Protein backbone atom coordinates (compact mmCIF):
# COMPACT_ATOMS: atom_id res chain seq x y z
CA MET A 1 5.64 -9.77 -24.42
CA THR A 2 6.22 -8.66 -28.34
CA GLU A 3 9.11 -8.09 -30.53
CA HIS A 4 7.88 -4.08 -31.31
CA VAL A 5 8.33 -3.40 -27.55
CA THR A 6 11.86 -3.44 -25.74
CA ILE A 7 12.08 -3.30 -21.73
CA GLU A 8 15.75 -2.65 -20.74
CA ASP A 9 16.60 -2.45 -17.34
CA ARG A 10 19.50 -0.15 -16.99
CA PRO A 11 22.04 0.50 -13.78
CA GLY A 12 21.21 3.01 -11.10
CA GLY A 13 17.99 1.07 -11.85
CA VAL A 14 16.50 2.50 -14.75
CA ARG A 15 14.03 1.11 -16.48
CA LEU A 16 13.56 2.29 -20.35
CA ILE A 17 10.55 1.10 -22.14
CA ARG A 18 11.21 1.76 -25.99
CA TRP A 19 8.07 1.15 -28.96
CA ASN A 20 10.32 -0.80 -31.16
CA ARG A 21 7.47 -1.03 -34.64
CA PRO A 22 9.26 1.47 -37.57
CA ALA A 23 7.05 -0.05 -40.47
CA LYS A 24 4.67 1.33 -38.54
CA LYS A 25 5.76 4.52 -36.38
CA ASN A 26 5.85 2.80 -33.81
CA ALA A 27 1.55 2.83 -33.98
CA LEU A 28 0.39 0.93 -31.10
CA THR A 29 -1.14 -2.86 -31.31
CA GLY A 30 -2.63 -4.71 -28.18
CA ALA A 31 0.39 -6.88 -27.60
CA MET A 32 2.56 -3.50 -27.07
CA TYR A 33 0.47 -2.06 -24.48
CA ASP A 34 0.49 -4.93 -22.58
CA ALA A 35 4.21 -5.53 -22.80
CA ALA A 36 4.66 -2.08 -21.59
CA ARG A 37 1.60 -2.39 -19.02
CA ALA A 38 3.65 -4.72 -17.95
CA ALA A 39 6.85 -3.64 -17.00
CA LEU A 40 4.84 -0.50 -15.37
CA GLU A 41 3.47 -2.94 -13.15
CA GLY A 42 7.11 -4.78 -12.39
CA ALA A 43 8.56 -1.27 -12.25
CA ASP A 44 6.58 -0.37 -8.93
CA ASP A 45 7.47 -4.35 -7.75
CA ALA A 46 10.02 -3.07 -5.11
CA SER A 47 11.78 -6.58 -4.90
CA GLN A 48 12.36 -4.82 -8.39
CA ARG A 49 14.28 -1.55 -7.61
CA ILE A 50 13.59 0.21 -10.51
CA GLY A 51 12.78 3.98 -9.42
CA ALA A 52 12.87 5.62 -12.68
CA VAL A 53 10.73 4.40 -15.80
CA VAL A 54 12.20 6.38 -19.11
CA PHE A 55 9.55 6.19 -22.29
CA ALA A 56 11.52 6.78 -26.07
CA GLY A 57 10.14 5.42 -29.18
CA LEU A 58 12.41 6.01 -32.36
CA PRO A 59 13.99 8.76 -34.72
CA GLY A 60 11.56 10.44 -35.90
CA ALA A 61 8.52 9.01 -34.19
CA PHE A 62 7.71 8.22 -30.35
CA THR A 63 4.99 7.43 -31.40
CA THR A 64 1.85 7.73 -33.82
CA GLY A 65 -0.88 6.37 -31.00
CA ASN A 66 -3.31 3.67 -31.29
CA ASP A 67 -3.44 1.07 -34.64
CA LEU A 68 -6.34 2.06 -35.33
CA SER A 69 -7.41 -1.56 -36.86
CA ASP A 70 -7.55 -2.03 -33.40
CA PHE A 71 -10.50 0.21 -32.43
CA PHE A 72 -11.97 -0.71 -35.40
CA SER A 73 -12.77 -3.55 -35.54
CA ALA A 74 -13.73 -2.35 -30.65
CA GLY A 75 -16.57 -0.59 -32.12
CA THR A 76 -18.47 -4.26 -32.92
CA ALA A 77 -16.87 -5.93 -29.96
CA PRO A 78 -18.97 -6.16 -26.63
CA ARG A 79 -18.81 -3.73 -23.38
CA GLU A 80 -16.57 -6.52 -21.85
CA THR A 81 -14.68 -6.72 -24.21
CA PHE A 82 -13.91 -2.80 -24.66
CA SER A 83 -13.54 -2.27 -20.22
CA GLU A 84 -10.64 -4.82 -20.89
CA MET A 85 -9.06 -3.95 -24.09
CA PRO A 86 -5.45 -3.18 -24.17
CA ALA A 87 -5.06 0.20 -24.80
CA LEU A 88 -7.57 1.07 -22.04
CA ARG A 89 -5.53 -0.64 -19.36
CA PHE A 90 -2.26 0.56 -20.43
CA ILE A 91 -4.17 3.84 -19.36
CA ARG A 92 -5.03 2.96 -15.86
CA GLN A 93 -1.55 1.84 -15.32
CA LEU A 94 -0.02 4.33 -16.48
CA ALA A 95 -2.47 6.55 -13.88
CA ARG A 96 -1.58 4.11 -11.42
CA THR A 97 1.91 3.18 -11.75
CA ARG A 98 3.29 4.97 -8.39
CA THR A 99 6.75 5.22 -9.82
CA PRO A 100 8.29 8.19 -11.63
CA MET A 101 8.45 8.12 -16.02
CA VAL A 102 10.17 10.13 -18.49
CA ALA A 103 9.15 10.94 -21.58
CA ALA A 104 12.46 11.26 -24.01
CA VAL A 105 9.94 12.27 -27.23
CA ASP A 106 11.91 12.13 -30.27
CA GLY A 107 9.44 12.73 -33.94
CA LEU A 108 5.65 11.79 -33.50
CA ALA A 109 3.69 12.08 -30.40
CA ILE A 110 -0.38 10.94 -32.27
CA GLY A 111 -3.43 10.80 -29.28
CA VAL A 112 -1.64 8.39 -26.97
CA GLY A 113 1.98 9.69 -28.03
CA THR A 114 0.86 13.17 -26.57
CA THR A 115 -1.43 11.90 -23.61
CA LEU A 116 1.10 9.66 -22.27
CA THR A 117 2.79 12.12 -21.80
CA LEU A 118 0.91 13.96 -19.52
CA HIS A 119 1.17 11.14 -16.48
CA CYS A 120 5.40 12.10 -16.97
CA ASP A 121 7.49 13.14 -14.18
CA LEU A 122 9.68 15.15 -16.28
CA VAL A 123 9.50 15.35 -20.15
CA TYR A 124 12.09 15.71 -22.99
CA VAL A 125 11.42 17.45 -26.61
CA GLY A 126 13.96 17.03 -29.44
CA PRO A 127 13.75 19.63 -32.43
CA GLN A 128 12.01 17.48 -34.26
CA ALA A 129 8.92 16.39 -31.61
CA ARG A 130 5.30 16.72 -33.70
CA PHE A 131 2.30 16.58 -30.99
CA ARG A 132 -0.84 15.94 -31.43
CA MET A 133 -4.39 15.13 -30.21
CA PRO A 134 -6.65 14.16 -33.11
CA PHE A 135 -9.60 12.50 -31.13
CA VAL A 136 -12.26 14.32 -32.17
CA GLU A 137 -12.09 14.33 -35.77
CA LEU A 138 -12.05 10.76 -35.69
CA GLY A 139 -15.20 11.04 -33.89
CA VAL A 140 -14.07 10.09 -30.81
CA VAL A 141 -13.48 11.80 -27.53
CA PRO A 142 -9.73 11.91 -25.79
CA GLU A 143 -8.50 9.06 -23.64
CA ALA A 144 -5.77 8.81 -21.11
CA ALA A 145 -7.70 11.25 -18.81
CA ALA A 146 -6.36 14.09 -21.29
CA SER A 147 -10.00 15.53 -21.64
CA PHE A 148 -9.66 16.07 -17.58
CA LEU A 149 -5.76 17.14 -17.00
CA LEU A 150 -5.09 18.72 -20.54
CA PRO A 151 -6.98 22.18 -19.21
CA ARG A 152 -5.76 22.18 -15.32
CA ARG A 153 -2.88 22.08 -16.34
CA ILE A 154 -2.27 24.57 -19.49
CA GLY A 155 -5.99 26.49 -19.40
CA LEU A 156 -9.20 25.62 -20.73
CA ALA A 157 -8.80 28.16 -24.61
CA ARG A 158 -5.88 26.55 -25.18
CA ALA A 159 -6.68 22.90 -24.32
CA SER A 160 -9.49 23.74 -26.86
CA ALA A 161 -7.24 24.10 -28.87
CA LEU A 162 -4.99 21.37 -29.00
CA LEU A 163 -8.53 18.63 -28.24
CA LEU A 164 -11.31 20.79 -30.37
CA LEU A 165 -9.62 21.07 -32.85
CA SER A 166 -6.85 18.88 -32.84
CA ASP A 167 -4.60 21.53 -33.57
CA PRO A 168 -0.33 20.55 -33.78
CA PHE A 169 1.93 21.78 -31.85
CA ASP A 170 5.98 21.34 -32.00
CA GLY A 171 9.03 20.51 -28.28
CA ASP A 172 9.11 24.55 -28.25
CA ALA A 173 5.74 24.96 -27.94
CA ALA A 174 5.49 21.93 -25.22
CA VAL A 175 8.10 23.84 -23.16
CA SER A 176 6.68 26.83 -23.65
CA LEU A 177 3.44 25.31 -22.84
CA GLY A 178 4.11 23.70 -19.77
CA LEU A 179 4.52 19.63 -21.04
CA ALA A 180 7.51 20.18 -21.18
CA ASN A 181 11.01 20.52 -19.31
CA ALA A 182 13.46 21.15 -22.37
CA LEU A 183 14.35 20.67 -25.79
CA VAL A 184 16.81 18.48 -26.17
CA PRO A 185 19.25 17.87 -29.63
CA SER A 186 18.00 14.39 -31.45
CA ASP A 187 21.31 13.14 -30.57
CA LEU A 188 21.20 13.53 -26.85
CA LEU A 189 16.87 13.46 -25.81
CA GLU A 190 17.22 9.53 -25.50
CA GLU A 191 20.31 9.79 -22.68
CA HIS A 192 19.78 13.10 -21.14
CA ALA A 193 16.60 12.12 -19.76
CA LEU A 194 18.20 8.28 -18.68
CA ALA A 195 20.76 10.09 -16.57
CA GLN A 196 17.66 12.97 -15.28
CA ALA A 197 15.09 9.47 -14.94
CA ALA A 198 18.60 8.10 -12.50
CA ARG A 199 18.57 10.72 -10.96
CA LEU A 200 15.19 10.22 -9.87
CA ALA A 201 16.44 6.73 -9.04
CA ALA A 202 18.78 7.49 -6.37
CA LEU A 203 16.61 9.77 -4.55
CA PRO A 204 14.76 8.44 -1.17
CA ARG A 205 12.28 6.14 -3.43
CA GLN A 206 9.35 5.76 -0.59
CA ALA A 207 9.15 10.01 -0.37
CA VAL A 208 9.65 10.22 -4.16
CA GLN A 209 6.72 8.32 -3.61
CA ALA A 210 4.89 10.92 -1.30
CA SER A 211 6.00 13.51 -3.31
CA ARG A 212 4.20 12.63 -6.59
CA ALA A 213 1.28 11.77 -5.00
CA LEU A 214 0.88 15.01 -3.22
CA MET A 215 1.65 17.05 -6.86
CA ARG A 216 -0.87 14.90 -8.75
CA GLY A 217 -3.72 15.12 -6.20
CA ASP A 218 -7.28 13.41 -6.69
CA GLN A 219 -5.88 10.38 -8.15
CA ALA A 220 -9.73 8.91 -7.78
CA ALA A 221 -10.60 11.87 -9.99
CA ILE A 222 -7.97 11.22 -12.78
CA GLU A 223 -9.14 7.43 -12.83
CA ALA A 224 -12.81 8.15 -13.10
CA ALA A 225 -12.14 11.00 -15.58
CA ILE A 226 -10.20 7.70 -17.19
CA GLU A 227 -13.12 5.44 -17.31
CA ALA A 228 -16.16 8.73 -18.11
CA GLU A 229 -13.84 9.27 -21.54
CA ALA A 230 -13.75 5.57 -21.94
CA GLN A 231 -17.26 5.19 -21.91
CA ALA A 232 -17.49 7.92 -24.38
CA PHE A 233 -15.02 6.96 -26.02
CA GLU A 234 -17.16 3.44 -26.65
CA ALA A 235 -20.19 5.49 -27.50
CA GLY A 236 -18.40 7.88 -30.27
CA LEU A 237 -16.70 4.09 -31.74
CA ARG A 238 -20.24 2.02 -31.66
CA ASP A 239 -21.23 5.28 -34.35
CA PRO A 240 -21.90 4.29 -38.05
CA GLU A 241 -20.55 7.65 -38.66
CA THR A 242 -17.55 7.04 -37.17
CA GLN A 243 -17.29 3.99 -37.97
CA ALA A 244 -17.13 5.52 -41.34
CA ARG A 245 -14.80 8.16 -41.25
CA LEU A 246 -12.36 5.20 -39.69
CA ALA A 247 -13.08 2.80 -42.85
CA ARG A 248 -11.81 5.88 -45.26
CA PHE A 249 -9.13 6.36 -43.20
CA LEU A 250 -7.41 3.21 -43.15
CA THR A 251 -8.24 2.95 -46.59
CA LYS A 252 -5.88 5.70 -47.37
CA ALA A 253 -3.31 4.70 -44.56
């Protein structure tokens, strides 16, 4: 566990996972990924009676994505070490979680801050939400099955602009694209997401999980996309040009 992720079980069977690293705008470390993964695994345990999970950040920052220093060092890690990196284990669990998930996105949602929402059943955004997936410009590929899920959600042309050109988009655009359910005032955002999660948690658990599986389609294809992306991501990290680009970025950070 880490102080940078808080896990709170709310009345009505709702588990709140909050990224809580304000000094780094909620950039995610290995320990943060591990804590969130454990919370998701536990939510699927019927004995815990968790009916829905909510992801939230802090005012102004949902999460700015991976702590790049972790991935910079991963470029020289052995293959077996890379395949078991906390970020990748979290992403695998995200795709496998049977419990419905809700995101309350306020402020910056960069990289995995955007891609994790593709696995959420309901996504609510504040007026200050700012999404971006800058994988290609860093010399790597998308993750969390984004290369598979996003074109199927919004079409190839729009997905290309967001994934290849790293075009940013705001909360209004997320709603228009069908990537979010509603734009909610910042001061009401988290409570609104929690209320919708409580509605999900109050429904028959088996029916909700079965319905999610039916709507999501081929689970094996999603997991295969995650593994294919991971291989290409690792190859990108090992490229000297990518290593140099990340080093320059970290120097400026």
